[in-house]
Coordinates of C-alpha atoms and ligand atoms in Angstrom, one line a residue:
M22 CA 30.5 -7.1 0.9
T23 CA 30.5 -3.7 -1.9
T24 CA 26.9 -2.9 -4.0
D25 CA 28.5 -2.4 -7.4
V26 CA 25.2 -2.2 -9.4
Q27 CA 25.2 -0.4 -12.8
V28 CA 22.3 2.3 -13.4
E29 CA 21.4 4.6 -15.9
T30 CA 21.2 8.1 -16.5
I31 CA 17.4 9.2 -15.3
E32 CA 15.9 12.0 -16.4
P33 CA 15.0 14.4 -13.4
V34 CA 10.4 14.0 -12.7
E35 CA 8.7 17.2 -13.5
L36 CA 5.2 17.8 -12.1
L37 CA 2.2 16.9 -14.6
I38 CA -0.1 19.8 -14.7
G39 CA -3.0 19.5 -17.3
G40 CA -1.6 17.4 -19.9
E41 CA 1.7 19.4 -19.6
W42 CA 4.9 18.1 -17.5
R43 CA 6.2 21.3 -15.9
A44 CA 8.9 22.1 -13.4
A45 CA 7.8 23.7 -10.2
A46 CA 7.0 27.1 -9.9
G47 CA 9.7 28.4 -7.5
G48 CA 12.2 26.0 -9.3
G49 CA 13.1 23.5 -6.4
R50 CA 14.2 20.5 -6.8
I51 CA 14.4 17.1 -4.4
E52 CA 16.9 14.6 -4.5
V53 CA 15.7 10.8 -5.1
E54 CA 18.2 8.5 -3.9
D55 CA 18.7 4.9 -4.3
P56 CA 18.0 3.3 -0.4
G57 CA 20.8 0.0 -1.8
S58 CA 23.5 2.4 -2.2
R59 CA 22.6 5.6 -1.0
R60 CA 23.2 7.2 -4.6
V61 CA 21.6 10.0 -6.3
L62 CA 19.3 9.0 -8.9
T63 CA 18.3 12.1 -10.2
T64 CA 16.0 15.3 -9.0
A65 CA 11.8 15.3 -8.9
A66 CA 10.0 18.9 -9.1
D67 CA 9.5 20.2 -5.5
A68 CA 5.6 21.6 -5.8
A69 CA 4.6 24.5 -3.9
V70 CA 1.0 25.4 -2.6
E71 CA 0.6 27.6 -5.9
D72 CA 1.3 24.0 -8.3
A73 CA -0.8 22.3 -6.1
L74 CA -3.9 24.7 -6.8
A75 CA -2.4 24.6 -10.4
A76 CA -3.3 20.9 -10.6
L77 CA -6.5 20.7 -8.7
D78 CA -7.3 23.6 -11.6
A79 CA -6.5 21.2 -14.1
A80 CA -8.0 18.0 -12.2
S81 CA -11.4 20.3 -12.2
A82 CA -11.5 21.6 -15.7
A83 CA -11.5 18.0 -16.5
A84 CA -13.6 16.7 -14.4
A85 CA -17.2 17.1 -15.8
G86 CA -15.5 16.1 -19.6
W87 CA -14.1 13.3 -17.9
A88 CA -17.8 11.9 -15.9
A89 CA -19.7 12.6 -19.3
T90 CA -17.6 10.1 -20.7
P91 CA -18.9 7.2 -22.1
A92 CA -17.8 3.6 -18.9
R93 CA -17.1 1.8 -22.2
E94 CA -14.5 4.1 -23.0
R95 CA -12.9 5.1 -20.0
G96 CA -12.3 1.3 -18.9
E97 CA -10.8 0.9 -22.7
V98 CA -8.0 3.7 -21.5
L99 CA -7.6 1.6 -18.4
R100 CA -7.3 -2.2 -19.6
R101 CA -4.8 -0.5 -22.5
T102 CA -2.4 1.0 -19.0
F103 CA -2.6 -2.4 -18.1
D104 CA -1.8 -4.3 -20.9
L105 CA 0.9 -1.5 -20.9
L106 CA 1.6 -2.3 -18.2
V107 CA 2.4 -5.8 -18.5
D108 CA 4.5 -5.6 -21.6
R109 CA 6.7 -2.9 -19.9
G110 CA 6.7 -4.8 -16.6
E111 CA 10.8 -5.3 -16.4
E112 CA 10.8 -1.4 -17.2
F113 CA 8.6 -1.0 -13.9
A114 CA 10.3 -3.3 -11.9
R115 CA 13.5 -1.9 -12.3
L116 CA 12.2 1.5 -11.2
L117 CA 10.4 0.1 -8.1
T118 CA 14.1 -1.2 -7.2
L119 CA 16.0 1.8 -8.1
E120 CA 14.2 4.0 -6.0
M121 CA 12.5 2.3 -3.4
G122 CA 15.1 -0.4 -2.9
R123 CA 13.3 -3.7 -3.3
P124 CA 14.7 -7.3 -4.9
L125 CA 14.3 -7.0 -8.1
A126 CA 11.9 -10.1 -8.3
E127 CA 9.3 -8.5 -5.9
S128 CA 9.3 -5.4 -7.8
R129 CA 7.5 -7.9 -10.7
G130 CA 5.3 -9.0 -8.4
E131 CA 4.2 -5.5 -7.4
V132 CA 4.1 -4.8 -11.1
A133 CA 1.9 -7.9 -11.3
Y134 CA -0.9 -6.7 -8.6
G135 CA -0.2 -3.2 -9.6
A136 CA -1.4 -3.7 -13.2
E137 CA -4.2 -5.8 -12.2
F138 CA -5.8 -2.7 -10.1
F139 CA -6.5 -1.5 -14.0
R140 CA -7.8 -5.1 -15.4
W141 CA -9.9 -4.9 -12.8
Y142 CA -11.3 -1.5 -12.7
A143 CA -11.5 -1.5 -16.8
E144 CA -14.1 -4.7 -16.3
E145 CA -15.7 -2.8 -13.4
A146 CA -16.4 0.6 -14.9
V147 CA -19.4 -0.8 -17.4
R148 CA -21.0 -2.1 -14.0
I149 CA -21.9 0.9 -12.7
N150 CA -25.3 1.2 -11.9
G151 CA -28.4 2.1 -10.1
R152 CA -31.8 0.6 -8.9
Y153 CA -35.2 1.0 -10.3
G154 CA -37.8 0.4 -7.8
A155 CA -41.4 1.6 -6.4
A156 CA -42.6 2.7 -3.1
P157 CA -43.9 1.4 -1.3
A158 CA -47.0 3.8 -1.2
G159 CA -47.2 3.5 -4.9
N160 CA -47.6 7.3 -5.7
A161 CA -43.6 7.0 -7.1
R162 CA -40.7 5.4 -8.4
I163 CA -37.5 5.5 -6.8
L164 CA -34.7 5.7 -9.4
T165 CA -31.1 5.9 -8.3
S166 CA -27.7 6.6 -10.1
P167 CA -24.4 6.7 -9.4
R168 CA -22.2 9.6 -9.7
P169 CA -18.5 10.5 -9.5
V170 CA -17.4 12.1 -6.5
G171 CA -15.3 15.1 -8.2
P172 CA -11.9 15.8 -8.3
C173 CA -10.0 13.6 -5.9
L174 CA -6.3 13.4 -3.7
L175 CA -4.5 10.3 -4.2
I176 CA -1.5 9.8 -1.4
A177 CA 0.5 7.1 -2.4
P178 CA 2.9 5.7 0.0
W179 CA 6.7 4.5 -0.7
N180 CA 6.6 1.6 0.3
F181 CA 4.2 -0.1 -2.9
P182 CA 4.8 3.2 -5.5
L183 CA 3.1 1.8 -8.2
A184 CA -0.2 -0.6 -6.4
M185 CA -0.8 2.0 -4.3
A186 CA -1.3 4.2 -6.8
T187 CA -2.8 1.7 -9.2
R188 CA -4.9 1.1 -6.4
K189 CA -6.2 4.5 -6.3
I190 CA -6.1 5.8 -9.6
G191 CA -8.3 2.8 -10.7
P192 CA -11.3 3.0 -9.5
A193 CA -11.2 6.7 -8.6
L194 CA -11.1 7.1 -13.1
A195 CA -13.8 4.1 -13.4
A196 CA -16.2 5.6 -11.5
G197 CA -15.5 9.1 -13.9
C198 CA -13.5 11.3 -11.2
T199 CA -10.3 13.2 -12.0
A200 CA -7.7 13.2 -9.6
V201 CA -4.0 15.0 -7.8
L202 CA -2.0 12.2 -7.2
K203 CA 0.8 12.7 -4.8
P204 CA 3.4 10.4 -4.7
A205 CA 5.8 10.1 -1.7
R206 CA 8.7 11.7 -2.2
E207 CA 11.2 9.5 -2.0
T208 CA 9.2 7.2 -5.1
P209 CA 8.1 9.8 -7.9
L210 CA 9.9 7.7 -10.5
T211 CA 7.3 5.2 -11.0
S212 CA 4.6 7.6 -10.4
R213 CA 5.7 9.7 -13.9
A214 CA 6.3 6.4 -15.1
L215 CA 2.5 5.2 -14.6
A216 CA 1.5 9.0 -16.0
E217 CA 3.8 8.5 -19.3
L218 CA 2.2 5.3 -19.9
M219 CA -1.2 6.6 -19.4
E220 CA -1.4 9.1 -21.6
E221 CA 0.0 7.0 -24.0
A222 CA -3.1 5.1 -23.1
G223 CA -5.1 8.1 -24.0
L224 CA -5.9 9.4 -20.7
P225 CA -7.0 13.0 -22.1
A226 CA -5.6 16.0 -20.7
G227 CA -5.7 17.0 -17.5
V228 CA -8.0 13.6 -16.0
L229 CA -4.5 13.0 -14.1
N230 CA -2.4 15.1 -12.8
V231 CA 0.7 14.0 -10.3
I232 CA 2.7 16.5 -7.9
T233 CA 5.3 15.8 -5.4
T234 CA 6.6 17.7 -2.7
S235 CA 9.1 18.2 -0.1
R236 CA 6.6 20.0 1.8
P237 CA 3.2 18.4 2.4
R238 CA 1.5 19.3 4.7
E239 CA 1.1 22.4 3.8
V240 CA 0.9 21.2 0.6
V241 CA -2.2 18.7 0.9
A242 CA -3.8 21.2 3.8
A243 CA -3.9 24.0 0.6
L244 CA -5.9 21.4 -1.4
L245 CA -8.3 20.0 1.2
A246 CA -9.2 23.3 1.9
D247 CA -10.0 23.9 -1.2
P248 CA -14.0 23.1 -1.9
R249 CA -13.7 22.0 -6.0
L250 CA -11.6 18.9 -3.8
R251 CA -14.0 16.1 -3.2
K252 CA -12.0 13.0 -2.1
V253 CA -8.9 12.3 -0.5
S254 CA -7.4 8.8 -0.3
F255 CA -4.2 7.7 2.1
T256 CA -2.4 5.4 2.4
G257 CA 0.3 5.8 5.3
S258 CA 0.3 6.0 9.1
T259 CA -2.5 5.8 11.4
E260 CA -1.3 9.3 13.1
V261 CA -1.5 11.1 9.8
G262 CA -4.3 9.9 8.1
K263 CA -6.3 11.5 11.8
E264 CA -4.2 14.7 10.7
L265 CA -6.4 14.4 7.6
V266 CA -10.1 13.2 7.8
R267 CA -9.2 16.5 10.3
A268 CA -8.4 18.5 7.7
A269 CA -11.1 16.9 5.4
A270 CA -13.4 17.8 7.7
G271 CA -14.1 21.5 6.8
N272 CA -15.7 20.4 3.6
L273 CA -17.2 16.9 5.0
L274 CA -14.8 14.9 1.8
R275 CA -15.5 11.9 1.2
T276 CA -12.3 10.1 3.2
S277 CA -10.5 7.0 2.3
M278 CA -7.6 5.7 4.8
E279 CA -5.4 2.6 4.6
L280 CA -3.1 2.9 7.6
G281 CA -0.9 1.2 10.6
G282 CA -1.3 -2.1 11.3
N283 CA 0.6 -4.0 13.3
A284 CA -0.9 -8.0 12.2
P285 CA -0.7 -10.6 14.4
L286 CA 0.3 -13.9 12.7
V287 CA -1.3 -17.1 15.0
V288 CA -0.5 -20.7 14.5
F289 CA -1.9 -23.2 16.6
E290 CA -0.7 -26.8 17.2
D291 CA -2.9 -28.9 15.2
A292 CA -1.3 -26.7 11.7
D293 CA 1.0 -27.7 8.9
L294 CA 3.9 -26.5 10.8
D295 CA 5.5 -26.0 6.7
L296 CA 3.3 -24.3 5.4
A297 CA 3.2 -21.7 8.6
V298 CA 6.7 -21.2 8.5
R299 CA 7.0 -20.8 4.6
E300 CA 3.8 -18.4 5.1
A301 CA 5.2 -16.4 8.0
T302 CA 8.6 -15.9 6.0
L303 CA 6.6 -14.7 3.4
A304 CA 4.4 -12.4 5.8
K305 CA 7.1 -10.8 7.9
M306 CA 9.9 -10.7 4.9
R307 CA 7.9 -9.6 2.1
N308 CA 9.4 -6.0 0.7
T309 CA 11.9 -6.2 3.6
G310 CA 9.4 -6.1 5.8
Q311 CA 7.8 -2.6 4.9
S312 CA 3.8 -3.1 4.4
C313 CA 1.1 -2.6 6.8
V314 CA 0.1 -6.1 6.6
A315 CA 3.3 -7.4 7.3
A316 CA 3.1 -10.0 10.2
N317 CA 4.2 -7.9 13.3
R318 CA 3.6 -10.6 16.2
M319 CA 3.7 -14.0 15.6
L320 CA 1.4 -16.0 18.3
V321 CA 2.5 -19.5 18.6
A322 CA 0.9 -22.3 20.2
A323 CA 3.6 -23.4 23.5
P324 CA 4.4 -26.5 22.1
I325 CA 5.4 -26.2 19.1
A326 CA 7.0 -22.2 19.4
A327 CA 11.1 -24.2 19.9
E328 CA 10.7 -25.2 16.8
F329 CA 8.5 -22.5 15.1
G330 CA 11.3 -20.3 16.5
A331 CA 14.1 -22.2 15.2
R332 CA 12.6 -23.1 11.5
L333 CA 11.6 -19.3 11.5
A334 CA 14.8 -18.0 12.3
A335 CA 16.9 -20.5 9.3
A336 CA 14.4 -19.7 6.7
I337 CA 14.9 -16.2 7.1
G338 CA 18.3 -16.9 8.2
E339 CA 19.6 -18.1 4.9
M340 CA 18.1 -15.2 2.8
P341 CA 20.5 -13.6 0.7
I342 CA 20.7 -9.8 1.7
G343 CA 21.6 -7.1 -1.2
H344 CA 20.4 -4.4 -3.8
G345 CA 17.9 -5.4 -5.3
L346 CA 19.6 -5.6 -8.7
E347 CA 22.4 -7.8 -7.5
P348 CA 21.0 -11.4 -8.9
G349 CA 19.6 -13.6 -6.0
T350 CA 18.6 -10.6 -3.2
E351 CA 15.7 -11.5 -1.3
V352 CA 16.0 -8.8 1.5
G353 CA 17.0 -5.4 0.2
P354 CA 17.9 -1.9 1.9
L355 CA 15.1 0.1 3.9
I356 CA 14.3 2.8 3.0
D357 CA 16.3 5.1 4.4
A358 CA 18.9 5.3 7.8
A359 CA 16.2 6.5 10.5
A360 CA 13.8 3.0 9.7
G361 CA 17.2 0.9 10.7
E362 CA 17.8 2.9 14.0
R363 CA 14.2 2.6 15.0
L364 CA 13.8 -0.8 14.6
G365 CA 17.7 -1.6 15.8
G366 CA 16.3 0.1 19.0
L367 CA 12.7 -2.2 19.4
V368 CA 15.1 -5.3 19.0
A369 CA 17.9 -3.8 21.6
E370 CA 15.0 -2.6 24.1
A371 CA 13.3 -6.4 23.6
C372 CA 16.4 -8.2 24.9
E373 CA 17.3 -6.1 28.0
A374 CA 13.3 -7.1 28.8
G375 CA 13.8 -10.0 28.1
A376 CA 13.2 -11.7 24.6
T377 CA 16.3 -14.2 23.3
M378 CA 17.5 -12.9 19.8
L379 CA 17.4 -16.4 17.5
L380 CA 18.4 -14.8 14.7
G381 CA 19.9 -11.2 14.5
A382 CA 23.0 -11.1 15.5
E383 CA 25.7 -9.8 13.0
R384 CA 25.3 -9.9 9.5
D385 CA 28.3 -9.1 6.8
L386 CA 25.9 -6.7 5.2
P387 CA 26.5 -4.7 2.2
E388 CA 28.3 -1.3 2.7
R389 CA 26.4 1.8 1.1
G390 CA 22.8 1.4 1.3
H391 CA 20.1 1.2 4.4
F392 CA 20.8 -2.5 5.4
F393 CA 19.5 -3.8 8.6
A394 CA 20.0 -7.9 9.2
P395 CA 16.8 -9.6 10.1
A396 CA 15.8 -10.5 13.7
V397 CA 13.6 -13.4 15.1
L398 CA 12.9 -13.2 19.0
A399 CA 11.6 -15.9 21.0
D400 CA 10.1 -15.3 24.7
V401 CA 9.1 -12.1 23.9
P402 CA 7.7 -9.6 27.5
A403 CA 4.1 -8.8 26.7
D404 CA 4.8 -5.1 27.1
A405 CA 7.8 -5.0 25.2
R406 CA 7.1 -2.2 22.6
I407 CA 8.1 -3.9 19.7
L408 CA 5.0 -6.2 20.3
H409 CA 2.7 -2.9 20.5
E410 CA 4.6 -0.8 17.4
E411 CA 4.1 -1.7 13.8
A412 CA 8.0 -2.6 13.1
F413 CA 7.7 -1.8 9.2
G414 CA 11.1 -3.8 8.8
P415 CA 12.2 -7.3 9.3
V416 CA 11.9 -8.1 12.6
A417 CA 9.4 -11.2 14.0
P418 CA 8.6 -11.5 18.2
I419 CA 7.2 -14.5 19.2
V420 CA 4.9 -15.0 22.3
A421 CA 3.3 -18.1 23.2
F422 CA 0.3 -18.9 23.8
D423 CA -2.1 -21.8 25.7
T424 CA -5.5 -21.7 24.6
E425 CA -7.3 -20.5 21.5
E426 CA -8.8 -18.0 23.9
E427 CA -5.5 -16.0 25.2
A428 CA -4.5 -16.2 21.2
L429 CA -7.6 -13.8 20.3
A430 CA -7.2 -12.2 23.5
L431 CA -3.3 -11.0 22.6
A432 CA -3.9 -10.9 18.7
N433 CA -6.6 -8.5 19.7
A434 CA -4.3 -6.2 22.4
T435 CA -3.9 -3.6 19.7
P436 CA -5.3 -0.6 18.7
F437 CA -5.0 -1.1 15.3
G438 CA -6.9 -3.7 13.1
L439 CA -5.9 -4.0 9.6
A440 CA -4.4 -7.4 8.9
S441 CA -4.4 -10.7 10.2
Y442 CA -3.0 -14.7 9.7
V443 CA -4.4 -17.6 11.1
F444 CA -2.7 -21.3 10.7
T445 CA -4.7 -24.2 11.9
A446 CA -6.0 -27.8 9.9
D447 CA -8.8 -27.2 12.2
M448 CA -11.6 -25.2 9.5
S449 CA -14.1 -24.1 13.0
R450 CA -11.7 -23.4 14.7
A451 CA -10.4 -20.8 11.2
L452 CA -14.5 -19.9 10.9
R453 CA -14.5 -19.0 15.2
V454 CA -11.7 -17.2 15.0
I455 CA -12.5 -15.2 11.9
D456 CA -15.2 -14.0 13.7
G457 CA -13.1 -13.4 16.6
I458 CA -10.3 -11.9 15.6
E459 CA -10.3 -7.5 15.1
A460 CA -8.7 -7.2 12.0
G461 CA -10.3 -6.3 8.2
M462 CA -8.7 -8.6 6.7
V463 CA -8.3 -12.4 8.0
G464 CA -5.9 -15.0 5.6
I465 CA -6.5 -18.4 7.1
N466 CA -3.5 -20.6 6.0
R467 CA -1.7 -17.9 4.2
G468 CA 0.6 -15.3 4.1
M469 CA 0.1 -12.9 1.5
I470 CA -3.7 -12.2 1.2
S471 CA -3.3 -8.8 -1.6
D472 CA -5.8 -9.0 -4.4
A473 CA -7.2 -6.5 -6.4
S474 CA -10.1 -7.8 -6.4
A475 CA -11.0 -8.3 -2.5
P476 CA -11.8 -5.0 -0.2
F477 CA -8.6 -4.2 1.6
G478 CA -9.0 -2.4 4.5
G479 CA -8.8 -1.9 8.3
I480 CA -11.2 -1.7 11.6
K481 CA -10.1 0.5 14.7
Q482 CA -7.3 2.6 14.1
S483 CA -6.1 0.6 11.5
G484 CA -8.5 3.3 9.0
L485 CA -11.3 4.0 7.0
G486 CA -12.9 2.4 3.8
R487 CA -12.4 0.0 1.4
E488 CA -9.7 -0.9 -1.5
G489 CA -10.2 -2.7 -4.4
G490 CA -13.3 -4.6 -5.5
P491 CA -16.4 -3.6 -5.5
E492 CA -16.3 -1.8 -2.5
G493 CA -13.2 0.1 -3.3
L494 CA -15.2 1.8 -6.7
A495 CA -17.7 2.1 -4.1
E496 CA -15.7 4.9 -2.3
Y497 CA -15.3 6.9 -5.8
L498 CA -19.1 7.3 -6.5
S499 CA -22.5 8.9 -4.6
L500 CA -25.1 8.3 -5.3
R501 CA -28.2 10.4 -6.4
Y502 CA -31.8 9.5 -6.1
A503 CA -35.2 10.8 -8.0
S504 CA -38.1 10.1 -7.0
L505 CA -40.9 9.9 -9.9
A506 CA -44.6 10.7 -9.1
I507 CA -46.4 9.0 -11.3
Ligands
SIN609 C1 0.9 -1.8 1.9 O1 1.5 -1.9 3.3 O2 0.5 -0.4 2.4 C2 -0.4 -2.2 0.9 C3 0.8 -3.7 1.4 C4 -0.4 -4.6 -0.2 O3 -1.3 -4.0 -0.9 O4 -0.3 -6.2 0.1

């Protein structure tokens, strides 16, 4: 199979600093590659520390003006961006597919999901209120007023280049904060297009600044050490999240950390099996498995484990693999070659330890991109690495259990606690599991839980704070309390 998708010329991406698009001070460039064909699409400016600090200068200079802008006006900028994003959805979907590989139909889904954060926070901006109350002693009144925390650093990942940026920008700007957005080096195209759209929607210069860099550690460390920065929001690995929290402690920054997962998907014997297989396929294969909420372990009641495995393997096996822009593609490439090598290692180790491969033998894969044949494994030994690491790819290990207690113990046997999924027809059991499962999010009879109006986030080593919903807005606000003598 070859990949022969025609791609238009894409303008080089520059840094957005204080309303001007400019090259990096040192002139450095980063190549932007299409993972579905390994073609270089264009280049992006490679920011150095001085560019990052210039972006923070701009965010600081714009901070007072944006905080004082009436909430209705801030909300209207977000609402106009929502409308523009929906109008230009196809253009954004194509960019997403080109820079990170996923099938076009799924990229359309990301545009709809990502745009929703602007609509939701446009509506929330005007509802940021404090409270007025009486001190119990009767000698004072209590007045609280939420204030924007100040300039924020928003670090977005490559796997959802639009939605993870809008999930941060939406609440930050609604709250009255200004920002420096750092998209992943692999995916600068969508962020550039989004920032242009926000300029068109009337966002004042300096409120949103965008920098790409091949030296994130150095550049981010300089920003975190600058006392003008007041918050960092990060989506990415637990390892990097811990480093950021340590560095953010220097200036006691507010932090929101959306980190790694190891989501269990539990199927009880009483579950509707058609539904469970369909939703498990979605929970596993969305974004070719490259999502922190992807089902990482399928825990299935022993009497139905063989049938579930066979049906899951058939469903995943039927999904056409190809370049994301080829019509009909349902499984795209991985982000890079290293991801495929890591996944191959996890699958091989599990098989050597005794797992049975239900799917994953040779498939006819496109030649040029970073493609990986999806795998479904049964009878995976409890200590196999594949059950303990976030695969971040299209591999589904299945483990059988006998009792509800065992299912919960297996589900919780991980230091992570982001998403989880449970399939059962018994609502009492569902409620017991919601109480007992160690995860920030639980899908009951659903394989897709992400929603702009809901608090997305984890417990244990999956992170701190929440994104989305009113909870996501609170992360960008600090409370001022005034005591009024009467
Ligand atoms: C992620 O994988 O980082 C986020 C996925 C989502 O928001 O659904």
